[in-house]
mmCIF file of C-alpha atoms and ligand atoms in Angstrom:
data_model
loop_
_atom_site.group_PDB
_atom_site.id
_atom_site.type_symbol
_atom_site.label_atom_id
_atom_site.label_comp_id
_atom_site.label_asym_id
_atom_site.label_seq_id
_atom_site.Cartn_x
_atom_site.Cartn_y
_atom_site.Cartn_z
ATOM 1 C CA MET A 1 31.560 50.986 8.762
ATOM 2 C CA ALA A 2 32.872 49.184 11.862
ATOM 3 C CA SER A 3 35.055 46.146 11.244
ATOM 4 C CA VAL A 4 33.845 42.767 12.470
ATOM 5 C CA LEU A 5 36.344 40.430 14.050
ATOM 6 C CA ALA A 6 36.200 36.976 12.485
ATOM 7 C CA SER A 7 37.381 33.665 13.917
ATOM 8 C CA ASP A 8 40.579 33.749 11.863
ATOM 9 C CA GLY A 9 41.701 36.881 13.707
ATOM 10 C CA LEU A 10 41.102 39.064 10.658
ATOM 11 C CA THR A 11 38.560 41.842 10.542
ATOM 12 C CA SER A 12 35.911 42.043 7.836
ATOM 13 C CA ASP A 13 38.387 44.349 6.056
ATOM 14 C CA GLY A 14 40.896 41.496 5.950
ATOM 15 C CA LEU A 15 43.234 43.305 8.341
ATOM 16 C CA ALA A 16 44.829 41.611 11.349
ATOM 17 C CA ALA A 17 42.947 42.966 14.357
ATOM 18 C CA ASP A 18 46.017 43.593 16.456
ATOM 19 C CA GLY A 19 47.371 45.755 13.646
ATOM 20 C CA VAL A 20 44.246 47.905 13.519
ATOM 21 C CA TYR A 21 43.752 48.857 17.133
ATOM 22 C CA LEU A 22 46.258 50.905 19.033
ATOM 23 C CA ARG A 23 47.977 48.967 21.821
ATOM 24 C CA ASP A 24 46.813 49.887 25.341
ATOM 25 C CA THR A 25 50.415 50.425 26.354
ATOM 26 C CA VAL A 26 50.992 53.317 23.947
ATOM 27 C CA ARG A 27 51.822 56.496 25.874
ATOM 28 C CA THR A 28 53.243 58.766 23.200
ATOM 29 C CA ALA A 29 51.926 59.572 19.745
ATOM 30 C CA VAL A 30 54.166 61.500 17.420
ATOM 31 C CA LYS A 31 53.216 63.187 14.179
ATOM 32 C CA LEU A 32 55.890 62.919 11.504
ATOM 33 C CA LEU A 33 55.952 64.193 7.940
ATOM 34 C CA VAL A 34 57.165 62.328 4.899
ATOM 35 C CA VAL A 35 58.009 64.980 2.356
ATOM 36 C CA GLY A 36 59.998 65.586 -0.794
ATOM 37 C CA PRO A 37 59.586 66.614 -4.387
ATOM 38 C CA PHE A 38 57.180 65.173 -6.905
ATOM 39 C CA ALA A 39 57.371 61.395 -7.423
ATOM 40 C CA VAL A 40 60.196 60.779 -4.964
ATOM 41 C CA GLY A 41 58.327 57.878 -3.323
ATOM 42 C CA LYS A 42 56.394 59.464 -0.430
ATOM 43 C CA THR A 43 53.153 57.542 -0.997
ATOM 44 C CA THR A 44 55.132 54.332 -1.479
ATOM 45 C CA PHE A 45 57.055 54.941 1.760
ATOM 46 C CA VAL A 46 53.932 55.538 3.880
ATOM 47 C CA GLY A 47 52.245 52.518 2.278
ATOM 48 C CA THR A 48 55.246 50.283 2.990
ATOM 49 C CA LEU A 49 55.364 51.181 6.672
ATOM 50 C CA SER A 50 51.757 51.651 7.672
ATOM 51 C CA GLU A 51 50.236 48.917 9.829
ATOM 52 C CA ILE A 52 46.773 50.196 9.006
ATOM 53 C CA ARG A 53 45.454 50.477 5.487
ATOM 54 C CA PRO A 54 47.014 53.782 4.410
ATOM 55 C CA LEU A 55 44.805 56.673 3.464
ATOM 56 C CA ARG A 56 45.718 57.828 -0.019
ATOM 57 C CA THR A 57 44.473 60.691 -2.131
ATOM 58 C CA GLU A 58 45.788 59.702 -5.543
ATOM 59 C CA GLU A 59 44.360 61.275 -8.659
ATOM 60 C CA THR A 60 45.171 60.609 -12.274
ATOM 61 C CA MET A 61 47.451 63.196 -13.816
ATOM 62 C CA THR A 62 45.902 64.855 -16.831
ATOM 63 C CA GLN A 63 47.033 67.058 -19.681
ATOM 64 C CA ALA A 64 45.861 70.051 -17.638
ATOM 65 C CA GLY A 65 48.827 69.565 -15.323
ATOM 66 C CA ALA A 66 51.362 69.083 -18.090
ATOM 67 C CA LEU A 67 52.497 72.691 -18.036
ATOM 68 C CA VAL A 68 53.047 72.835 -14.277
ATOM 69 C CA ASP A 69 54.077 69.287 -13.366
ATOM 70 C CA ASP A 70 57.746 68.676 -14.065
ATOM 71 C CA LEU A 71 57.767 65.073 -15.281
ATOM 72 C CA ALA A 72 61.428 65.134 -16.321
ATOM 73 C CA GLY A 73 63.208 62.049 -14.989
ATOM 74 C CA VAL A 74 59.933 60.417 -13.914
ATOM 75 C CA ASP A 75 58.772 57.499 -16.036
ATOM 76 C CA GLY A 76 55.556 55.542 -15.908
ATOM 77 C CA LYS A 77 53.807 57.597 -13.249
ATOM 78 C CA SER A 78 50.139 58.162 -13.920
ATOM 79 C CA THR A 79 48.782 59.366 -10.565
ATOM 80 C CA THR A 80 49.822 61.949 -8.008
ATOM 81 C CA THR A 81 48.923 62.765 -4.409
ATOM 82 C CA VAL A 82 46.545 65.720 -4.294
ATOM 83 C CA ALA A 83 45.984 66.067 -0.544
ATOM 84 C CA LEU A 84 47.869 63.705 1.734
ATOM 85 C CA ASP A 85 48.970 60.198 2.617
ATOM 86 C CA PHE A 86 48.303 58.937 6.114
ATOM 87 C CA GLY A 87 49.591 55.881 7.912
ATOM 88 C CA ARG A 88 50.417 54.583 11.373
ATOM 89 C CA LEU A 89 53.428 52.699 12.700
ATOM 90 C CA THR A 90 53.749 51.423 16.273
ATOM 91 C CA LEU A 91 57.461 51.638 16.910
ATOM 92 C CA SER A 92 57.494 50.213 20.446
ATOM 93 C CA ASP A 93 54.944 49.252 23.122
ATOM 94 C CA GLU A 94 54.801 52.899 24.148
ATOM 95 C CA LEU A 95 55.425 54.876 20.980
ATOM 96 C CA VAL A 96 53.242 55.246 17.924
ATOM 97 C CA LEU A 97 54.107 57.288 14.855
ATOM 98 C CA TYR A 98 51.472 58.916 12.694
ATOM 99 C CA LEU A 99 52.883 59.432 9.239
ATOM 100 C CA PHE A 100 51.638 62.260 7.060
ATOM 101 C CA GLY A 101 52.828 62.327 3.467
ATOM 102 C CA ALA A 102 52.435 65.776 1.955
ATOM 103 C CA PRO A 103 51.878 66.340 -1.756
ATOM 104 C CA GLY A 104 55.054 66.900 -3.738
ATOM 105 C CA GLN A 105 53.976 69.493 -6.207
ATOM 106 C CA GLN A 106 54.567 73.184 -5.765
ATOM 107 C CA ARG A 107 50.978 74.176 -6.332
ATOM 108 C CA PHE A 108 50.052 72.387 -3.089
ATOM 109 C CA THR A 109 52.308 74.455 -0.820
ATOM 110 C CA ARG A 110 49.355 75.880 1.110
ATOM 111 C CA VAL A 111 47.982 72.380 1.818
ATOM 112 C CA TRP A 112 51.487 71.349 2.729
ATOM 113 C CA LYS A 113 51.733 73.937 5.502
ATOM 114 C CA ASP A 114 48.394 72.843 6.957
ATOM 115 C CA ILE A 115 49.472 69.208 6.976
ATOM 116 C CA ALA A 116 52.746 70.153 8.661
ATOM 117 C CA TYR A 117 50.978 71.758 11.631
ATOM 118 C CA GLY A 118 52.027 70.102 14.895
ATOM 119 C CA ALA A 119 54.585 67.775 13.336
ATOM 120 C CA LEU A 120 57.556 66.946 15.527
ATOM 121 C CA GLY A 121 59.854 66.208 12.622
ATOM 122 C CA ALA A 122 60.091 65.252 8.969
ATOM 123 C CA LEU A 123 61.771 62.741 6.742
ATOM 124 C CA VAL A 124 62.816 64.341 3.463
ATOM 125 C CA LEU A 125 63.045 61.843 0.624
ATOM 126 C CA VAL A 126 65.429 62.769 -2.164
ATOM 127 C CA ASP A 127 66.214 61.384 -5.600
ATOM 128 C CA THR A 128 69.862 61.797 -6.590
ATOM 129 C CA ARG A 129 68.845 62.406 -10.226
ATOM 130 C CA ARG A 130 67.112 65.636 -9.217
ATOM 131 C CA LEU A 131 68.696 66.840 -6.004
ATOM 132 C CA GLU A 132 67.946 70.490 -6.727
ATOM 133 C CA GLN A 133 64.218 69.763 -6.454
ATOM 134 C CA SER A 134 64.657 69.020 -2.737
ATOM 135 C CA PHE A 135 65.676 72.540 -1.757
ATOM 136 C CA GLU A 136 62.195 73.985 -1.710
ATOM 137 C CA VAL A 137 60.886 71.436 0.760
ATOM 138 C CA MET A 138 63.907 71.765 3.044
ATOM 139 C CA GLY A 139 63.439 75.541 2.940
ATOM 140 C CA LEU A 140 59.789 75.178 3.953
ATOM 141 C CA LEU A 141 60.729 72.938 6.883
ATOM 142 C CA GLU A 142 63.341 75.414 8.053
ATOM 143 C CA GLU A 143 60.811 78.243 7.758
ATOM 144 C CA LEU A 144 58.382 76.237 9.910
ATOM 145 C CA ARG A 145 61.209 75.204 12.288
ATOM 146 C CA ILE A 146 60.505 71.505 11.798
ATOM 147 C CA PRO A 147 63.663 69.407 12.270
ATOM 148 C CA TYR A 148 64.317 66.853 9.565
ATOM 149 C CA ALA A 149 66.454 63.944 8.446
ATOM 150 C CA VAL A 150 67.207 63.170 4.801
ATOM 151 C CA ALA A 151 66.846 59.776 3.123
ATOM 152 C CA VAL A 152 67.958 59.073 -0.424
ATOM 153 C CA ASN A 153 65.308 56.882 -2.019
ATOM 154 C CA THR A 154 67.351 54.644 -4.270
ATOM 155 C CA PHE A 155 65.883 54.466 -7.765
ATOM 156 C CA ASP A 156 67.293 52.158 -10.425
ATOM 157 C CA GLY A 157 69.905 53.996 -12.457
ATOM 158 C CA ALA A 158 70.163 56.926 -10.036
ATOM 159 C CA PRO A 159 73.770 57.973 -9.341
ATOM 160 C CA ALA A 160 75.192 56.968 -5.933
ATOM 161 C CA PHE A 161 77.260 59.787 -4.422
ATOM 162 C CA PRO A 162 79.514 59.545 -1.362
ATOM 163 C CA GLY A 163 77.834 60.859 1.784
ATOM 164 C CA ASP A 164 80.030 63.930 2.155
ATOM 165 C CA GLU A 165 79.399 64.984 -1.463
ATOM 166 C CA LEU A 166 75.673 64.592 -0.938
ATOM 167 C CA ARG A 167 75.818 66.635 2.247
ATOM 168 C CA ASP A 168 77.614 69.405 0.405
ATOM 169 C CA ALA A 169 75.244 69.284 -2.549
ATOM 170 C CA LEU A 170 72.196 69.415 -0.264
ATOM 171 C CA ASP A 171 73.859 71.979 2.023
ATOM 172 C CA LEU A 172 73.013 69.955 5.143
ATOM 173 C CA LEU A 173 73.982 70.983 8.657
ATOM 174 C CA PRO A 174 76.603 68.636 10.196
ATOM 175 C CA GLY A 175 74.041 67.150 12.627
ATOM 176 C CA THR A 176 71.341 66.419 10.039
ATOM 177 C CA PRO A 177 71.080 62.637 9.588
ATOM 178 C CA LEU A 178 71.577 61.414 6.011
ATOM 179 C CA MET A 179 70.884 57.828 4.958
ATOM 180 C CA SER A 180 69.510 55.839 2.068
ATOM 181 C CA CYS A 181 66.469 53.625 1.845
ATOM 182 C CA ASP A 182 64.246 51.890 -0.656
ATOM 183 C CA ALA A 183 60.703 53.125 -0.089
ATOM 184 C CA ARG A 184 59.394 49.709 -1.168
ATOM 185 C CA ASP A 185 61.428 47.889 1.468
ATOM 186 C CA VAL A 186 60.199 47.645 5.078
ATOM 187 C CA THR A 187 63.600 47.181 6.721
ATOM 188 C CA SER A 188 65.431 50.147 5.213
ATOM 189 C CA SER A 189 62.369 52.395 5.432
ATOM 190 C CA THR A 190 61.851 51.529 9.118
ATOM 191 C CA GLN A 191 65.526 52.225 9.739
ATOM 192 C CA ALA A 192 65.189 55.663 8.134
ATOM 193 C CA LEU A 193 62.300 56.535 10.474
ATOM 194 C CA VAL A 194 64.114 55.158 13.526
ATOM 195 C CA THR A 195 67.104 57.358 12.662
ATOM 196 C CA LEU A 196 64.792 60.373 12.434
ATOM 197 C CA VAL A 197 63.141 59.562 15.789
ATOM 198 C CA GLU A 198 66.529 59.092 17.499
ATOM 199 C CA TYR A 199 67.649 62.436 16.095
ATOM 200 C CA LEU A 200 64.498 64.146 17.399
ATOM 201 C CA LEU A 201 64.938 62.571 20.853
ATOM 202 C CA THR A 202 68.563 63.698 21.044
ATOM 203 C CA ARG A 203 67.605 67.234 20.057
ATOM 204 C CA ASN A 204 64.846 67.288 22.674
ATOM 205 C CA GLN A 205 67.256 66.150 25.383
ATOM 206 C CA GLU A 206 69.819 68.766 24.350
ATOM 207 C CA ASN A 207 67.171 71.513 24.393
ATOM 208 C CA ALA A 208 65.676 70.375 27.734
HETATM 209 N N1 LIG B 1 62.993 51.878 -8.092
HETATM 210 C C1 LIG B 1 62.260 52.437 -7.121
HETATM 211 N N2 LIG B 1 61.035 52.905 -7.440
HETATM 212 C C2 LIG B 1 60.314 53.479 -6.464
HETATM 213 C C3 LIG B 1 60.819 53.611 -5.150
HETATM 214 N N3 LIG B 1 59.902 54.275 -4.408
HETATM 215 C C4 LIG B 1 58.866 54.545 -5.227
HETATM 216 N N4 LIG B 1 59.095 54.049 -6.470
HETATM 217 C C5 LIG B 1 58.230 54.196 -7.618
HETATM 218 O O1 LIG B 1 58.242 55.584 -7.961
HETATM 219 C C6 LIG B 1 56.973 56.019 -8.381
HETATM 220 C C7 LIG B 1 56.537 57.239 -7.598
HETATM 221 O O2 LIG B 1 56.236 56.872 -6.294
HETATM 222 P P1 LIG B 1 55.151 57.623 -5.376
HETATM 223 O O3 LIG B 1 55.207 56.889 -4.076
HETATM 224 O O4 LIG B 1 53.849 57.760 -6.048
HETATM 225 O O5 LIG B 1 55.805 59.056 -5.250
HETATM 226 P P2 LIG B 1 55.240 60.340 -4.482
HETATM 227 O O6 LIG B 1 56.420 61.022 -3.909
HETATM 228 O O7 LIG B 1 54.157 59.953 -3.538
HETATM 229 O O8 LIG B 1 54.651 61.184 -5.687
HETATM 230 P P3 LIG B 1 53.693 62.493 -5.623
HETATM 231 O O9 LIG B 1 52.705 62.295 -4.533
HETATM 232 O O10 LIG B 1 53.055 62.528 -6.987
HETATM 233 O O11 LIG B 1 54.615 63.651 -5.416
HETATM 234 C C8 LIG B 1 56.039 54.826 -8.222
HETATM 235 O O12 LIG B 1 55.885 54.238 -9.505
HETATM 236 C C9 LIG B 1 56.792 53.884 -7.291
HETATM 237 O O13 LIG B 1 56.505 52.520 -7.540
HETATM 238 C C10 LIG B 1 62.123 53.074 -4.849
HETATM 239 O O14 LIG B 1 62.620 53.131 -3.741
HETATM 240 N N5 LIG B 1 62.790 52.503 -5.887
HETATM 241 MG MG1 LIG B 2 52.290 60.688 -3.432
#
């Protein structure tokens, strides 16, 4: 249903109109992935940054998934993404980012590859309590030749490692950006995406 613009500048959906429509000045649209293992904060991250109401495909986790979903280290989570998260962030007058969050669970790998199609780059979210669970997703990105940056999503009680130790543990290439963010916080999450975009631009210039 089309939104109706009301006198208070909000649409009938309650969204600010200038946040809904793409600015006329936008010249470049970039597809980026937000990926990582189960429950690392992908849906939260896309929701924090999206200027449009994010598309979510959350479903309640049931006993049927208990044998395949590794819930170790994950408390109080009752839903999971079964298809994708989608959001939009206008980074400058000319540049808009379309954010695609891919499901975190291994049984969705096929969906994951479809979502990744055409992506210019990816932000890999990691949880320092379960670093080893990040390898699969980084392997998939390398297989698909999608460049990525890594952001530690800081959970309460998660160990904080020095950057060089984390790089070693994650086996990152020297040029791969590594930072931390809180997926619930706009400033640090925006900074993580800006770092990814700068990295992608630098790579493009070097390969030109
Ligand atoms: N403390 C803390 N909690 C967070 C942070 N980011 C997300 N959470 C919480 O972690 C839980 C999982 O977050 P989701 O955003 O659903 O994770 P996801 O990666 O989309 O999960 P799947 O789609 O199921 O793989 C939620 O309860 C969030 O509120 C963070 O930065 N810090
Ligand atoms: Mg999710």
